[in-house]
Structures are given as structure tokens and as C-alpha cells.
mmCIF file of C-alpha atoms in Angstrom:
data_model
loop_
_atom_site.group_PDB
_atom_site.id
_atom_site.type_symbol
_atom_site.label_atom_id
_atom_site.label_comp_id
_atom_site.label_asym_id
_atom_site.label_seq_id
_atom_site.Cartn_x
_atom_site.Cartn_y
_atom_site.Cartn_z
ATOM 1 C CA MET A 1 0.000 0.000 0.000
ATOM 2 C CA SER A 2 1.741 3.135 -1.153
ATOM 3 C CA GLY A 3 -0.927 5.820 -0.981
ATOM 4 C CA ARG A 4 0.257 9.169 0.338
ATOM 5 C CA PHE A 5 -1.431 12.530 0.549
ATOM 6 C CA GLU A 6 -0.296 15.393 -1.648
ATOM 7 C CA PRO A 7 -1.255 19.066 -1.196
ATOM 8 C CA LEU A 8 -3.878 20.595 -3.482
ATOM 9 C CA PRO A 9 -3.499 24.096 -4.901
ATOM 10 C CA GLY A 10 -5.390 26.477 -2.660
ATOM 11 C CA GLY A 11 -5.435 24.068 0.283
ATOM 12 C CA GLY A 12 -6.672 20.602 0.986
ATOM 13 C CA ALA A 13 -5.153 17.263 0.112
ATOM 14 C CA ALA A 14 -5.440 14.464 -2.425
ATOM 15 C CA VAL A 15 -4.563 10.780 -2.294
ATOM 16 C CA ALA A 16 -4.740 8.010 -4.890
ATOM 17 C CA LEU A 17 -6.232 4.775 -3.567
ATOM 18 C CA ASP A 18 -6.863 1.443 -5.221
ATOM 19 C CA GLU A 19 -9.860 -0.800 -4.608
ATOM 20 C CA VAL A 20 -8.162 -2.812 -1.858
ATOM 21 C CA GLU A 21 -6.990 0.311 -0.014
ATOM 22 C CA ILE A 22 -10.464 1.844 -0.228
ATOM 23 C CA SER A 23 -12.018 -1.351 1.126
ATOM 24 C CA ILE A 24 -9.563 -1.576 4.033
ATOM 25 C CA LEU A 25 -9.936 2.087 4.991
ATOM 26 C CA ARG A 26 -13.711 1.903 4.792
ATOM 27 C CA SER A 27 -13.859 -1.250 6.912
ATOM 28 C CA LEU A 28 -11.592 0.270 9.561
ATOM 29 C CA ALA A 29 -13.590 3.522 9.639
ATOM 30 C CA VAL A 30 -16.877 1.624 10.040
ATOM 31 C CA GLN A 31 -15.392 -0.425 12.872
ATOM 32 C CA LEU A 32 -14.138 2.762 14.524
ATOM 33 C CA ALA A 33 -17.575 4.390 14.324
ATOM 34 C CA GLU A 34 -19.129 1.252 15.809
ATOM 35 C CA LEU A 35 -16.516 1.147 18.579
ATOM 36 C CA ILE A 36 -17.103 4.798 19.480
ATOM 37 C CA GLY A 37 -20.873 4.381 19.321
ATOM 38 C CA PRO A 38 -23.238 6.845 20.922
ATOM 39 C CA GLY A 39 -21.986 6.075 24.432
ATOM 40 C CA ASP A 40 -24.251 5.684 27.425
ATOM 41 C CA GLN A 41 -27.303 7.792 26.662
ATOM 42 C CA PRO A 42 -29.179 9.188 29.673
ATOM 43 C CA ALA A 43 -32.925 8.703 29.798
ATOM 44 C CA GLY A 44 -34.626 11.216 27.535
ATOM 45 C CA ALA A 45 -31.475 11.876 25.506
ATOM 46 C CA GLU A 46 -33.228 10.684 22.359
ATOM 47 C CA ASP A 47 -34.914 14.095 22.338
ATOM 48 C CA PRO A 48 -32.501 16.513 20.546
ATOM 49 C CA LEU A 49 -33.057 19.281 23.107
ATOM 50 C CA ASP A 50 -32.542 16.907 26.041
ATOM 51 C CA ALA A 51 -29.447 15.481 24.366
ATOM 52 C CA LEU A 52 -28.017 18.993 24.047
ATOM 53 C CA PHE A 53 -28.046 19.418 27.820
ATOM 54 C CA ALA A 54 -27.440 15.784 28.769
ATOM 55 C CA GLU A 55 -24.508 15.118 31.048
ATOM 56 C CA GLY A 56 -21.965 12.546 29.995
ATOM 57 C CA PRO A 57 -20.273 9.745 31.929
ATOM 58 C CA THR A 58 -17.898 10.389 34.810
ATOM 59 C CA LYS A 59 -15.817 7.194 34.558
ATOM 60 C CA PRO A 60 -13.400 6.146 31.803
ATOM 61 C CA PRO A 61 -14.627 3.455 29.376
ATOM 62 C CA SER A 62 -13.778 -0.121 30.355
ATOM 63 C CA ASP A 63 -12.603 -1.012 26.830
ATOM 64 C CA PRO A 64 -8.853 -0.193 26.657
ATOM 65 C CA ALA A 65 -9.127 1.180 23.103
ATOM 66 C CA LEU A 66 -11.983 3.495 24.094
ATOM 67 C CA ALA A 67 -10.104 4.511 27.233
ATOM 68 C CA ARG A 68 -7.209 5.513 24.942
ATOM 69 C CA LEU A 69 -9.572 7.567 22.784
ATOM 70 C CA PHE A 70 -11.243 9.163 25.822
ATOM 71 C CA PRO A 71 -8.505 9.409 28.472
ATOM 72 C CA ASP A 72 -8.792 11.089 31.835
ATOM 73 C CA ALA A 73 -7.984 14.779 31.499
ATOM 74 C CA TYR A 74 -5.968 15.162 34.697
ATOM 75 C CA VAL A 75 -4.591 11.686 35.417
ATOM 76 C CA ALA A 76 -1.975 10.179 33.098
ATOM 77 C CA PRO A 77 -1.828 6.354 33.110
ATOM 78 C CA ASP A 78 1.761 6.261 34.435
ATOM 79 C CA GLN A 79 1.492 9.347 36.657
ATOM 80 C CA GLU A 80 2.467 8.838 40.302
ATOM 81 C CA LEU A 81 0.504 10.955 42.771
ATOM 82 C CA ASP A 82 -0.007 10.814 46.504
ATOM 83 C CA ALA A 83 -3.453 9.711 47.671
ATOM 84 C CA ASP A 84 -4.887 13.208 48.157
ATOM 85 C CA ALA A 85 -3.539 14.522 44.841
ATOM 86 C CA GLU A 86 -4.817 11.455 42.982
ATOM 87 C CA LYS A 87 -8.270 11.790 44.547
ATOM 88 C CA GLU A 88 -8.403 15.459 43.554
ATOM 89 C CA ALA A 89 -7.184 14.736 40.005
ATOM 90 C CA ARG A 90 -9.720 11.936 39.518
ATOM 91 C CA ALA A 91 -12.534 14.147 40.744
ATOM 92 C CA ALA A 92 -11.484 16.899 38.329
ATOM 93 C CA SER A 93 -11.214 14.354 35.497
ATOM 94 C CA ALA A 94 -14.678 13.000 36.248
ATOM 95 C CA GLU A 95 -16.159 16.499 36.187
ATOM 96 C CA PHE A 96 -14.380 17.341 32.937
ATOM 97 C CA ARG A 97 -15.509 14.057 31.351
ATOM 98 C CA ARG A 98 -19.120 14.676 32.371
ATOM 99 C CA TYR A 99 -19.316 17.847 30.291
ATOM 100 C CA THR A 100 -17.038 16.964 27.368
ATOM 101 C CA GLU A 101 -17.147 13.265 26.496
ATOM 102 C CA ASN A 102 -20.518 13.288 24.723
ATOM 103 C CA ASP A 103 -19.388 16.075 22.374
ATOM 104 C CA LEU A 104 -15.982 14.492 21.844
ATOM 105 C CA ARG A 105 -17.577 11.128 21.117
ATOM 106 C CA ALA A 106 -19.944 12.712 18.579
ATOM 107 C CA ARG A 107 -17.063 14.515 16.850
ATOM 108 C CA LYS A 108 -14.932 11.396 16.618
ATOM 109 C CA ARG A 109 -17.876 9.408 15.262
ATOM 110 C CA ASP A 110 -18.618 12.145 12.706
ATOM 111 C CA ASP A 111 -14.978 12.077 11.569
ATOM 112 C CA ALA A 112 -15.109 8.314 11.033
ATOM 113 C CA LEU A 113 -18.418 8.496 9.177
ATOM 114 C CA ALA A 114 -17.120 11.356 7.003
ATOM 115 C CA MET A 115 -14.283 9.058 5.969
ATOM 116 C CA VAL A 116 -16.793 6.327 5.064
ATOM 117 C CA ARG A 117 -18.896 8.719 2.979
ATOM 118 C CA ASP A 118 -15.850 10.105 1.161
ATOM 119 C CA LEU A 119 -14.633 6.605 0.325
ATOM 120 C CA ASP A 120 -18.107 5.606 -0.867
ATOM 121 C CA SER A 121 -17.978 8.475 -3.356
ATOM 122 C CA LEU A 122 -14.940 6.995 -5.101
ATOM 123 C CA SER A 123 -14.944 4.778 -8.160
ATOM 124 C CA THR A 124 -11.813 2.925 -9.245
ATOM 125 C CA GLY A 125 -13.198 1.685 -12.557
ATOM 126 C CA THR A 126 -13.171 -1.957 -13.527
ATOM 127 C CA GLY A 127 -9.585 -2.995 -12.823
ATOM 128 C CA ALA A 128 -8.525 -4.049 -9.326
ATOM 129 C CA LYS A 129 -5.197 -2.231 -9.808
ATOM 130 C CA GLU A 130 -6.787 1.027 -10.936
ATOM 131 C CA GLN A 131 -6.735 3.953 -8.559
ATOM 132 C CA ALA A 132 -9.216 6.660 -7.742
ATOM 133 C CA VAL A 133 -8.095 10.081 -6.548
ATOM 134 C CA LEU A 134 -9.761 11.394 -3.422
ATOM 135 C CA GLU A 135 -9.653 15.167 -3.046
ATOM 136 C CA LEU A 136 -10.325 16.688 0.354
ATOM 137 C CA ALA A 137 -11.070 20.310 1.167
ATOM 138 C CA PRO A 138 -9.165 21.695 4.194
ATOM 139 C CA GLN A 139 -12.036 20.999 6.635
ATOM 140 C CA LYS A 140 -12.430 17.456 5.327
ATOM 141 C CA SER A 141 -8.657 17.003 5.616
ATOM 142 C CA ARG A 142 -8.887 17.824 9.315
ATOM 143 C CA GLN A 143 -11.707 15.308 9.754
ATOM 144 C CA TRP A 144 -9.623 12.648 8.059
ATOM 145 C CA LEU A 145 -6.649 13.539 10.219
ATOM 146 C CA GLY A 146 -8.788 13.073 13.322
ATOM 147 C CA ALA A 147 -10.126 9.720 12.111
ATOM 148 C CA LEU A 148 -6.677 8.456 11.096
ATOM 149 C CA ASN A 149 -5.311 9.428 14.500
ATOM 150 C CA ASP A 150 -8.173 7.661 16.286
ATOM 151 C CA LEU A 151 -7.693 4.536 14.173
ATOM 152 C CA ARG A 152 -3.980 4.477 15.012
ATOM 153 C CA LEU A 153 -4.676 4.922 18.723
ATOM 154 C CA ALA A 154 -7.294 2.149 18.758
ATOM 155 C CA ILE A 155 -5.200 -0.307 16.741
ATOM 156 C CA GLY A 156 -2.053 0.574 18.691
ATOM 157 C CA THR A 157 -3.896 -0.192 21.928
ATOM 158 C CA ARG A 158 -5.034 -3.560 20.587
ATOM 159 C CA LEU A 159 -1.411 -4.277 19.602
ATOM 160 C CA GLU A 160 -0.207 -3.047 23.024
ATOM 161 C CA VAL A 161 1.965 -0.324 21.511
ATOM 162 C CA THR A 162 2.932 2.202 24.198
ATOM 163 C CA ASP A 163 4.005 5.844 24.081
ATOM 164 C CA ASP A 164 7.588 4.719 24.715
ATOM 165 C CA ASP A 165 7.478 2.061 21.992
ATOM 166 C CA ASP A 166 6.706 2.759 18.340
ATOM 167 C CA GLY A 167 5.848 -0.887 17.692
ATOM 168 C CA GLY A 168 8.703 -1.303 15.228
ATOM 169 C CA GLU A 169 9.491 -4.812 16.443
ATOM 170 C CA LEU A 170 6.007 -5.874 15.342
ATOM 171 C CA LEU A 171 7.109 -5.511 11.726
ATOM 172 C CA GLY A 172 9.202 -8.636 12.233
ATOM 173 C CA LEU A 173 6.189 -10.821 12.981
ATOM 174 C CA PRO A 174 5.835 -13.811 10.629
ATOM 175 C CA ASP A 175 3.029 -13.694 8.080
ATOM 176 C CA SER A 176 1.356 -16.555 9.948
ATOM 177 C CA ASP A 177 0.872 -14.380 13.048
ATOM 178 C CA PRO A 178 -2.788 -13.296 13.266
ATOM 179 C CA ARG A 179 -1.674 -9.800 14.311
ATOM 180 C CA LYS A 180 0.283 -9.203 11.096
ATOM 181 C CA PRO A 181 -2.576 -7.629 9.056
ATOM 182 C CA MET A 182 -3.343 -5.265 11.949
ATOM 183 C CA VAL A 183 0.351 -4.364 12.232
ATOM 184 C CA MET A 184 0.571 -3.570 8.516
ATOM 185 C CA ALA A 185 -2.601 -1.452 8.745
ATOM 186 C CA TYR A 186 -1.160 0.385 11.778
ATOM 187 C CA PHE A 187 1.982 1.448 9.937
ATOM 188 C CA TRP A 188 0.173 2.209 6.678
ATOM 189 C CA LEU A 189 -2.254 4.481 8.540
ATOM 190 C CA GLY A 190 0.765 6.131 10.153
ATOM 191 C CA GLY A 191 2.169 6.941 6.728
ATOM 192 C CA LEU A 192 -1.145 8.388 5.574
ATOM 193 C CA GLN A 193 -1.423 10.439 8.748
ATOM 194 C CA GLU A 194 2.108 11.795 8.428
ATOM 195 C CA THR A 195 1.699 12.865 4.799
ATOM 196 C CA LEU A 196 -1.692 14.431 5.549
ATOM 197 C CA ILE A 197 -0.113 16.479 8.344
ATOM 198 C CA GLU A 198 2.541 17.613 5.873
ATOM 199 C CA THR A 199 -0.106 18.852 3.434
ATOM 200 C CA LEU A 200 -1.879 20.819 6.173
ATOM 201 C CA MET A 201 1.406 22.458 7.164
ATOM 202 C CA ALA A 202 2.435 23.264 3.599
#
């Protein structure tokens, strides 16, 4: 997979993708949207006005990938605090989460679904090796950047990649290892993310 983003005149980015790349990206984006989900909806939140003022959760998600996407605001996973400081930080994190997670969850889900819709708009023609060029306006580029980042965080968590480890040793896994496709997707997404950042900074 060799797709990379290139800057468009006047802003935005473009990438050429073949049928297999489109299928993989779409599948990953759908899975991300499903993972993020709507979250725990309070009673009455199905009403748009109630949902606008609904409070979110106060505890981190139990799924490690979701916890990576929605971390505590004031408590880092490896942070060492005394008992009083930790209690205060967790209380502040819970309060922050209550008023921000619903909006953050909706934005992340919208980014993933925007990726799905953009990929659905592409046509590669009849040949499996043919490529279609996806052109993204600056705002769409930022949505894609958010979705690519979330995909990398979720997959990296599943692969147990840490902040101190870039996962490079995973590239040496044999093809028979069931993690190998996820590893290849992780690094491919990293390349897409890096080149998209470059276009936004150009």
C-alpha cells in the first residue's frame, strides 16, 4: 500500500487509492464508528433538546481502546501521585468528562463516518489495480486527520503499543501471526497520517 497525501493548490489534500486500499480504509472507519458508538445515553437523551443538555459519563470506558480515545484529562496512566492529589485529580477528570465526552464522542464518530462517505464516493473503474483520486477540502482534511489518529490509537492499543514504543518490532512478525494484518494497517495508517499532516502544514 503506497498511498500518500499530496497538497492541493489552494489548500486541501489528495490521495490516490486502489480498490483494496479503499475497502480496508472503509472497513476500519466503520469499525471505529461502531466502537465509538453513541456512548451511554441518559434517559430522555433521544430528544434533541434533552441530548443537548445531557450530562456525559464520569468514569473512563472499560474497553482499553476506548479509554485511549477518551482518556482522563488530569490523570496520566503512568502518573504517580499521593493519595490526596490522585483523589483530587480523579474528581477533576470525572467532572471534565461529564461535560465533554458526549461532544468528543460525537465529533470522533462524525470524523469516522465522514471518511466512510468520502470513500463511498470513489470509483476505481473496472480494474482491481486502478486507482481513484480522493480530493479533500481543508475541513475534510482535518476530519480525516482526526479519524486516522483515532484509528492508530485504537489499533495501537489492541497491539499493546505504548508511548515509549513505536511498535517497530512488530514488523518482524511472521506472516502466519494473526496480528500481522493489523500491524501492517497500523503502519500504513501512520504513513497516511504523516503525509496528511505535511499537506496541512504546507
